[in-house]
XYZ file of N, CA and C in Angstrom:
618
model
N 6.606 123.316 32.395
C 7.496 122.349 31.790
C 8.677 123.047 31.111
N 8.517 124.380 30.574
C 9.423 124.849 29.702
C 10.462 125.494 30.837
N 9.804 125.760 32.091
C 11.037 126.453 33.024
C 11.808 125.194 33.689
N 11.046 124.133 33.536
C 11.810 122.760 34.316
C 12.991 122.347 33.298
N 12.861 122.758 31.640
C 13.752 121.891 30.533
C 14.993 123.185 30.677
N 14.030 124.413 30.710
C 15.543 125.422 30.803
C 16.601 125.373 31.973
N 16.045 124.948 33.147
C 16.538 125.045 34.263
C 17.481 123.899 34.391
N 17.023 122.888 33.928
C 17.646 121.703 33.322
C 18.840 121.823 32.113
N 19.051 122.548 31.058
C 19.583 122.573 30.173
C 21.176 123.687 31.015
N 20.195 124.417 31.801
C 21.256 125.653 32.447
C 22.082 124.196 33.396
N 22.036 123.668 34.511
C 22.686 122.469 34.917
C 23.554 122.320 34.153
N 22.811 121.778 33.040
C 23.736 120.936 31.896
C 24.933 121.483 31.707
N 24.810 122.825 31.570
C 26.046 123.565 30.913
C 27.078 124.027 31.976
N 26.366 124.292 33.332
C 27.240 124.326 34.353
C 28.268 122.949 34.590
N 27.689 122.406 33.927
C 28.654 120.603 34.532
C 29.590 120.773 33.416
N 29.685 121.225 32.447
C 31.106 121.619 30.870
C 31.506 122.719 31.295
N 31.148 123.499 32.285
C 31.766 124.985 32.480
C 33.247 124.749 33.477
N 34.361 125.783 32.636
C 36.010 125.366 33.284
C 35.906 125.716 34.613
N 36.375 124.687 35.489
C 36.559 124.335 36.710
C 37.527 125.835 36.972
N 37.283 126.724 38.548
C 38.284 127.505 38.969
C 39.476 127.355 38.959
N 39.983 128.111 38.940
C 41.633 128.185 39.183
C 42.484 128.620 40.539
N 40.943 128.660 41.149
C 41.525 129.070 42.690
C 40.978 127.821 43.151
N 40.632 126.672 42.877
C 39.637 125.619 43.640
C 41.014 124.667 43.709
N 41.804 125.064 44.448
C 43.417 124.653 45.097
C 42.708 124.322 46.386
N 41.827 123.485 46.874
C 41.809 123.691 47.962
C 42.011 121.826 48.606
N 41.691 121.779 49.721
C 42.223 120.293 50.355
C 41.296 119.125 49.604
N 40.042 119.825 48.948
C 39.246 118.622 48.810
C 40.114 118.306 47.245
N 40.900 118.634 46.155
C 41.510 118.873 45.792
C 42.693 117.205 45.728
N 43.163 117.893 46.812
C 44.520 116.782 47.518
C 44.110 115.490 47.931
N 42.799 115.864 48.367
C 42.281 114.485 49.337
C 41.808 113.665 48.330
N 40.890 114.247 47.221
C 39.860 113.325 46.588
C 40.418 113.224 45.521
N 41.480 113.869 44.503
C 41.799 113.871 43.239
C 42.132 112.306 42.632
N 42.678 111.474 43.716
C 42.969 109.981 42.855
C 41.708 108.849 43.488
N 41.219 109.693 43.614
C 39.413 108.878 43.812
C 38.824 108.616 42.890
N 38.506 106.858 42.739
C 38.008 106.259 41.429
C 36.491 107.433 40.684
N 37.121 107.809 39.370
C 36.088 108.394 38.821
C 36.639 109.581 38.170
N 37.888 109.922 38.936
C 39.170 111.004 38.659
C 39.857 110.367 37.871
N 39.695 110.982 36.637
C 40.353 109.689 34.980
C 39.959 110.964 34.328
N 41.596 110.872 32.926
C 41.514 111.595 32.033
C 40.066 111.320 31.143
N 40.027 112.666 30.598
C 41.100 113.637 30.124
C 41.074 114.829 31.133
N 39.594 114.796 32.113
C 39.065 116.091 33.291
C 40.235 115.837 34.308
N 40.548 114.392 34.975
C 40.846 114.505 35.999
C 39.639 114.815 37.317
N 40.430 115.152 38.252
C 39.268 115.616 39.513
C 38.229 116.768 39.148
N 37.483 116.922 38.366
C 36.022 117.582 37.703
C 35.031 118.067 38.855
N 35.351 119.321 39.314
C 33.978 119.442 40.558
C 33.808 121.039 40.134
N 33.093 121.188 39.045
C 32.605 122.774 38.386
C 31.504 123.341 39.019
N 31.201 122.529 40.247
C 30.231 123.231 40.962
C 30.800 123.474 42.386
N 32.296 123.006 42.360
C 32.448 123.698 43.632
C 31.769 122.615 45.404
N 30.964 121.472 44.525
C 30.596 120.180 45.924
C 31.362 120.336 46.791
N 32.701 120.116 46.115
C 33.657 119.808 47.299
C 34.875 120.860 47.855
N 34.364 122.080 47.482
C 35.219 123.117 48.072
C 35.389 122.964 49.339
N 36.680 123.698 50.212
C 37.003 124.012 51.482
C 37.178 122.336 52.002
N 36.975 122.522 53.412
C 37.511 121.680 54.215
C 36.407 120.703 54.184
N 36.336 119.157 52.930
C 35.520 118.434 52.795
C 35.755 117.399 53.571
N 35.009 116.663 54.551
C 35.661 115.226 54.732
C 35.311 113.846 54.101
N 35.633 112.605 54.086
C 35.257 111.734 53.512
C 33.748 111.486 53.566
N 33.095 111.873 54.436
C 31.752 111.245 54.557
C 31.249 112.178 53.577
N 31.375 113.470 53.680
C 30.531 114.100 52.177
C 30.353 113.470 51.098
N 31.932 113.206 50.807
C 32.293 112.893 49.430
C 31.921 111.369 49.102
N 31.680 110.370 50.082
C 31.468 109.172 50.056
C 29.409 109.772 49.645
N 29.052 110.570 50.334
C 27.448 110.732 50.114
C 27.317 111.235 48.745
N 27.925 111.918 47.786
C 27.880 112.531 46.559
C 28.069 111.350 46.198
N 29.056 110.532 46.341
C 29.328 109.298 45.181
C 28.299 108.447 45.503
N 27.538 108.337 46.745
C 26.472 107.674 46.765
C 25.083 108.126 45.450
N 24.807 109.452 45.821
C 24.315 109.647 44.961
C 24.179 109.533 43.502
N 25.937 109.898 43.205
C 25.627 110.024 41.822
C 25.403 107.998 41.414
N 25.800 107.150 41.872
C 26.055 106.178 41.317
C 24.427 105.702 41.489
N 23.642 105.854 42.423
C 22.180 106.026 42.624
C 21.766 106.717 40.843
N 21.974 107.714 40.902
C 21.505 107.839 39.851
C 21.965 107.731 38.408
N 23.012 107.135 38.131
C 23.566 106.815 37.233
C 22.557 105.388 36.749
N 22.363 104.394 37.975
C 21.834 103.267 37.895
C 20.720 103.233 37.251
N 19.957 104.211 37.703
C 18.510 104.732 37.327
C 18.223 105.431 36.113
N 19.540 105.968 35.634
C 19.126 106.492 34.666
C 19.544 105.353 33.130
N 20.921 104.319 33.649
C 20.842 103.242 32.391
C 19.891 102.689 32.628
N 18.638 102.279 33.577
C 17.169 101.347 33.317
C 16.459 102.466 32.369
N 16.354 103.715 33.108
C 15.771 105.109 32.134
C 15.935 104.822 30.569
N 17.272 104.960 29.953
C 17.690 105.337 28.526
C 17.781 103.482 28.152
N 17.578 102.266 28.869
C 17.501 101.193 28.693
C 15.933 100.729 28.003
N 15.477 101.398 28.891
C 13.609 101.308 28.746
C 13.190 102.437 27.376
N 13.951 102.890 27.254
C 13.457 104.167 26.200
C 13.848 103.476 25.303
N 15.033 103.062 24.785
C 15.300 102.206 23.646
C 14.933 101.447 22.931
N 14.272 100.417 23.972
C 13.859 99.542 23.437
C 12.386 99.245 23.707
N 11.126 100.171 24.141
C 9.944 100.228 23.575
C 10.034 101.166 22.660
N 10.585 101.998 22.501
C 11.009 103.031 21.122
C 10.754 101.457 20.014
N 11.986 100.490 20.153
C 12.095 99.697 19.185
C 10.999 98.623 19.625
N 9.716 98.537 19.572
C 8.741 98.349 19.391
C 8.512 96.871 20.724
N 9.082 96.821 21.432
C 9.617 95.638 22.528
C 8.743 95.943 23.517
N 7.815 95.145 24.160
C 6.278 95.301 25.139
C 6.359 94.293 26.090
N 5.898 94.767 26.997
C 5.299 93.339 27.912
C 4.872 92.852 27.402
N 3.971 91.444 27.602
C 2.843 90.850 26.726
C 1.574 91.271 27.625
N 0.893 91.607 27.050
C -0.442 91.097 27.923
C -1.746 92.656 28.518
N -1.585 92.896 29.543
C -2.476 94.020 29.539
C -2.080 94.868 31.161
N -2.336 95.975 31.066
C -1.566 96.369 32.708
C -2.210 97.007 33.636
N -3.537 96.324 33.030
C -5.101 96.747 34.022
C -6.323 95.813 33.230
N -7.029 95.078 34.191
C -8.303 94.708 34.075
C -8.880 95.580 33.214
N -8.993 96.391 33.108
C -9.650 97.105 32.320
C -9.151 96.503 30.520
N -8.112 96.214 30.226
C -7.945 95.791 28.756
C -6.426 96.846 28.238
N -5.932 97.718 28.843
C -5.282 98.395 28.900
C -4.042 97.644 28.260
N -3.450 97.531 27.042
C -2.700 96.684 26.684
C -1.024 97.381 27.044
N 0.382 96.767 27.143
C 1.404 97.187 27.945
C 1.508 97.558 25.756
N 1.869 97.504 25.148
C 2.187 98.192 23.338
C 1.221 99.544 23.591
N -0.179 99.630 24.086
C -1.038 100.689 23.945
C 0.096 102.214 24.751
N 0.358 101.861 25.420
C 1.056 102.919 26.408
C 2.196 103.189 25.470
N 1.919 104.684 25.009
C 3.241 105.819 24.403
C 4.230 105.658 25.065
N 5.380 106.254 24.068
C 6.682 106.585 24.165
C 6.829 107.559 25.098
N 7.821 107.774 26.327
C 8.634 109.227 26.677
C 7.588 110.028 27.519
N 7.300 110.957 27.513
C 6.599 111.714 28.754
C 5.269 111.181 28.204
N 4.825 111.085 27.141
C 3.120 110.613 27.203
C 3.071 109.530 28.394
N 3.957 108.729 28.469
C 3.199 107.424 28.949
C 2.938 107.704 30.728
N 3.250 108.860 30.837
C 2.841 109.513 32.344
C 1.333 109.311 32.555
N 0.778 110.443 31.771
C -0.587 110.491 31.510
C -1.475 108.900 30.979
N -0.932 107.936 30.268
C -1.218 107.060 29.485
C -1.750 105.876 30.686
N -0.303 105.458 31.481
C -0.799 104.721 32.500
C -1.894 105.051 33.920
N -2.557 103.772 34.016
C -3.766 104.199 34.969
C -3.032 104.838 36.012
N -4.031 105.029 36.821
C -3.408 105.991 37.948
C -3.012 105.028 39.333
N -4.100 103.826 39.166
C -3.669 102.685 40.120
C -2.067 102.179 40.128
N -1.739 102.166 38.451
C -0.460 101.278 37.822
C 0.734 102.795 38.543
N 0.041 104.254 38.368
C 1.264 104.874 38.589
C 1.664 104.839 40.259
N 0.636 104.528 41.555
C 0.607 104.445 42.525
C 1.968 103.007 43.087
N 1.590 101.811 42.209
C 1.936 100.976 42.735
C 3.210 100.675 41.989
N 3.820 102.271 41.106
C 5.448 101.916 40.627
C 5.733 102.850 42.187
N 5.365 103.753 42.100
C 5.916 104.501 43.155
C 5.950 104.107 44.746
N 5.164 103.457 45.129
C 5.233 102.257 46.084
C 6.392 100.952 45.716
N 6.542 100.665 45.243
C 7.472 99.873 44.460
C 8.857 100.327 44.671
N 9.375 101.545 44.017
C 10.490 102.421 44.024
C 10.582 102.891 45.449
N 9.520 103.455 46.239
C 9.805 103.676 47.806
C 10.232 102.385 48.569
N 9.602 101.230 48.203
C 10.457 99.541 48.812
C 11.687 99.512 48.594
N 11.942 99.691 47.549
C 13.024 99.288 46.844
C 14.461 100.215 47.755
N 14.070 101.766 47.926
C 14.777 102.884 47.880
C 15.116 102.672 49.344
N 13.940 102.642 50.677
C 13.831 102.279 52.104
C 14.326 100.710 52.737
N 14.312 99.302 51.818
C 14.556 98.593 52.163
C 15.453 97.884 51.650
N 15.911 97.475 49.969
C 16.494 97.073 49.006
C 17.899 97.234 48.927
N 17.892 98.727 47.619
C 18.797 99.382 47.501
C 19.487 100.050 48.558
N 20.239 99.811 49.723
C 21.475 99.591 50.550
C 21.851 98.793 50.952
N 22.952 99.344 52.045
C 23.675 98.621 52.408
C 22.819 97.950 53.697
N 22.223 97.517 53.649
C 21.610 96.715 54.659
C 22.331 96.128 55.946
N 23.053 95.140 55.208
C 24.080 94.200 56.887
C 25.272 95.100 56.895
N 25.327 95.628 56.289
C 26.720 96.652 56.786
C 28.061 95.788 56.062
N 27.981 95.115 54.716
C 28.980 94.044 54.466
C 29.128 94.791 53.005
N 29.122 96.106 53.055
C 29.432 96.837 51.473
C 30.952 96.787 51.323
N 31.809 96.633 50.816
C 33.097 96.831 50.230
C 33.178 98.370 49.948
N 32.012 99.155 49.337
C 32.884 100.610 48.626
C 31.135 101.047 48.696
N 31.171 102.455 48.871
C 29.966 103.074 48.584
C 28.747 102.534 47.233
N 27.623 102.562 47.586
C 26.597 101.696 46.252
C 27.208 100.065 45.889
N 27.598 99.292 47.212
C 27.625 97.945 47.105
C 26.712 97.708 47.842
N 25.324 97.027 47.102
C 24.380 96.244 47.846
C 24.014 95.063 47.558
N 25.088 94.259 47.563
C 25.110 93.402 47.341
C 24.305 92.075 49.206
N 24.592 92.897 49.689
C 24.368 92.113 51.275
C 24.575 91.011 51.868
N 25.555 90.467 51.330
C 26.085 89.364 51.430
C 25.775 88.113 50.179
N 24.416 88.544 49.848
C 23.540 87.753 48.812
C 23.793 87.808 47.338
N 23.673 88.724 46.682
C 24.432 88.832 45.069
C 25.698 88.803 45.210
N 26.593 87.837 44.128
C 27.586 88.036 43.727
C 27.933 88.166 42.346
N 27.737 87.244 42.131
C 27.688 86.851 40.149
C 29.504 87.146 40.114
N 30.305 86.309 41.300
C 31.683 86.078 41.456
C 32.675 87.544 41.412
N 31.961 87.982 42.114
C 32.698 89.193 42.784
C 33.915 89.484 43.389
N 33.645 88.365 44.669
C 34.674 87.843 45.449
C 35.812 87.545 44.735
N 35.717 87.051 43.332
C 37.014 85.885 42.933
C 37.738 87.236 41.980
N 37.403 88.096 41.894
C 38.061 89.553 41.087
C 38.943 89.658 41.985
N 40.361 89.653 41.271
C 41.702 91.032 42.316
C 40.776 91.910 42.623
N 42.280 92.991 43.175
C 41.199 94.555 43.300
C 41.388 95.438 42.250
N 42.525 94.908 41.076
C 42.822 96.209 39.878
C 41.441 95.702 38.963
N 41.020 94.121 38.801
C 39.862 93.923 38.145
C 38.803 94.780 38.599
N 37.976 94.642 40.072
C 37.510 95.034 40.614
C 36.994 96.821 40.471
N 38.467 97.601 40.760
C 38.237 98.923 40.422
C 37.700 99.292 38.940
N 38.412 98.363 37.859
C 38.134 98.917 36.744
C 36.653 98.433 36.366
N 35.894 97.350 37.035
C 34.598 97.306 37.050
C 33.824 98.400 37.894
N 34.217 98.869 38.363
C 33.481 99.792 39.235
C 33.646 101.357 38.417
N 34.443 101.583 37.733
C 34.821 102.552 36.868
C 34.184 102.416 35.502
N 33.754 101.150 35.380
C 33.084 101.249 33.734
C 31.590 101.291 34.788
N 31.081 101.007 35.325
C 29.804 101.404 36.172
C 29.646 103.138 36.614
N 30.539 103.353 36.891
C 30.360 105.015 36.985
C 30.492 105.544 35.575
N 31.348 105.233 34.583
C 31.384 106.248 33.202
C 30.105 105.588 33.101
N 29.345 104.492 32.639
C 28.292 104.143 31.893
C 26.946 105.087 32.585
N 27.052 105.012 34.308
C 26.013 106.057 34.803
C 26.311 107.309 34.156
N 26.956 108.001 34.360
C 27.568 109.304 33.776
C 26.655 109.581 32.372
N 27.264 108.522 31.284
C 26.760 108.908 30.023
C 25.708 108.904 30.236
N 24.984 107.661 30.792
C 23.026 107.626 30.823
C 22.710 108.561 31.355
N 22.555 109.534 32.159
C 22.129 110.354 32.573
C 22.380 111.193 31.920
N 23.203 111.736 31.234
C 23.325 112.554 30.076
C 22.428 112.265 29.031
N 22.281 111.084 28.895
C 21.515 110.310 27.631
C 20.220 110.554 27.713
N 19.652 110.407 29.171
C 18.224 110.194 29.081
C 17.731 111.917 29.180
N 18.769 112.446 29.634
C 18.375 114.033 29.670
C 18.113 114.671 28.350
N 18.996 114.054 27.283
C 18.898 114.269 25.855
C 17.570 114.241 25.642
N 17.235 112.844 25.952
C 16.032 112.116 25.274
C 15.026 112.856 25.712
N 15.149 113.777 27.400
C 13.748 114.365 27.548
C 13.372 115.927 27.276
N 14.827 116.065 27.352
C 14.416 117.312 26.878
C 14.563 117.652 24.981
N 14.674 116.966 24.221
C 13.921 117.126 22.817
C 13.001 116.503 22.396
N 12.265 115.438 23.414
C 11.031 115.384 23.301
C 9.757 116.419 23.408
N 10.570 117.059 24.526
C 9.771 118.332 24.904
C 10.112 119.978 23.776
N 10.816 119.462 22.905
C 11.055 120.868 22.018
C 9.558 120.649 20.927
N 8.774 120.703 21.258
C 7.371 120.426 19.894
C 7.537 121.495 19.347
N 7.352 122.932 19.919
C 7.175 124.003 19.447
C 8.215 124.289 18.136
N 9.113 123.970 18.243
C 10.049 123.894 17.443
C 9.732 122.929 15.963
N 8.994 122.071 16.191
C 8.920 121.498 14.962
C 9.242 119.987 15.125
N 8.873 119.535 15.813
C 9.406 118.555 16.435
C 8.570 117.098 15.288
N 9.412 116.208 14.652
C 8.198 115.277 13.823
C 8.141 113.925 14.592
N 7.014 113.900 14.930
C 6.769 111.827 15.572
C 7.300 110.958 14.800
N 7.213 111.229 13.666
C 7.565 109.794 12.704
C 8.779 109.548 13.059
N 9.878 110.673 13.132
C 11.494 110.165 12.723
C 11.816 109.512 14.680
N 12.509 109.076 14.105
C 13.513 108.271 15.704
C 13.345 108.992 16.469
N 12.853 108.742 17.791
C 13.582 109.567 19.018
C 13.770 111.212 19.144
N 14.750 111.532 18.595
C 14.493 113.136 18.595
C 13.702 113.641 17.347
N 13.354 113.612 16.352
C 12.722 114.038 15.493
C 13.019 114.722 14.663
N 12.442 115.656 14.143
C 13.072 116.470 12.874
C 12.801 117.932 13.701
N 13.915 118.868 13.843
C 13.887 120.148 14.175
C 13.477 121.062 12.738
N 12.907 121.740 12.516
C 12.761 122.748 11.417
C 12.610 124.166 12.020
């Protein structure tokens, strides 16, 4: 666990580390006014993704991704919040008596839930991932629209300057959560340090 939080924390710092000064290259020209390219970074690629001769389909698969996981990670730092703030299912999440309040905060509740309950999230998330979450009929507007003709919640009736800037507060908000929930797991995992249960969320370092 401690080589997974360092290895993790090293990431972290590679993504704040100053972008080259030789990374002049076409992906550069091509992708720089691509929604997501907004002060104060501008076009931000400190790892170099999109060096050399990139074409759109790469760069359309990275933005797939990241917005994949941006999504996942505001339910992540969504769900942490608010059983932190004491907010439960009602009821129980196994025959057995297993109450949904009994199940810990943050990495305990790995171990906490039955092993049946952890089978049938992950079955769940493989539906979701194989059949759900895409583009299914082929009727996406922009990369991570899965909507399929079926959700709108008046989509359609947005210009396109509305439009972009909804799609831009959806990428900063992924952005931060995933930052957020990375917070949240890796100083859960600092115990050794002094870590206290009682206080909020990260705890007391000493």
């Amino acid at each position: 666990m401690k080589f997974v939080i360092a290895a993790t924390l090293a990431a972290s710092a590679a993504a704040f580390a100053p972008s080259k000064v030789a990374q002049t290259s076409t992906a550069i020209k091509a992708f720089e006014d691509e929604l997501g390219a907004q002060p104060p970074l501008g076009f931000f690629d400190p790892l170099g993704l999109l060096n050399g001769d990139v074409d759109q389909e790469r760069f359309d698969r990275l933005r797939y991704v990241e917005i994949k996981h941006g999504r996942i990670s505001q339910l992540a730092f969504l769900g942490q919040i608010t059983t932190r703030a004491g907010v439960y299912l009602p009821g129980d999440i196994d025959t057995a008596g297993t109450s949904f309040d009994s199940i810990p905060n943050g990495w305990a509740a790995v171990s906490a839930i039955p092993q049946a309950g952890l089978l049938q999230i992950i079955a769940f998330v493989g539906a979701l991932e194989l059949a759900v979450m895409k583009d299914v009929t082929g009727e996406g507007e922009f990369v991570g629209d899965f909507r399929n003709g079926y959700i709108d919640f008046g989509w359609d009736d947005f210009d396109e300057e509305t439009k972009l800037q909804k799609r831009a507060i959806e990428l900063n908000n992924g952005r931060a959560a995933m930052m957020g929930i990375l917070g949240l797991m890796v100083h859960e995992e600092i115990v050794p340090l002094g870590y206290d249960p009682d206080l909020p969320i990260i705890g007391h370092l000493v």
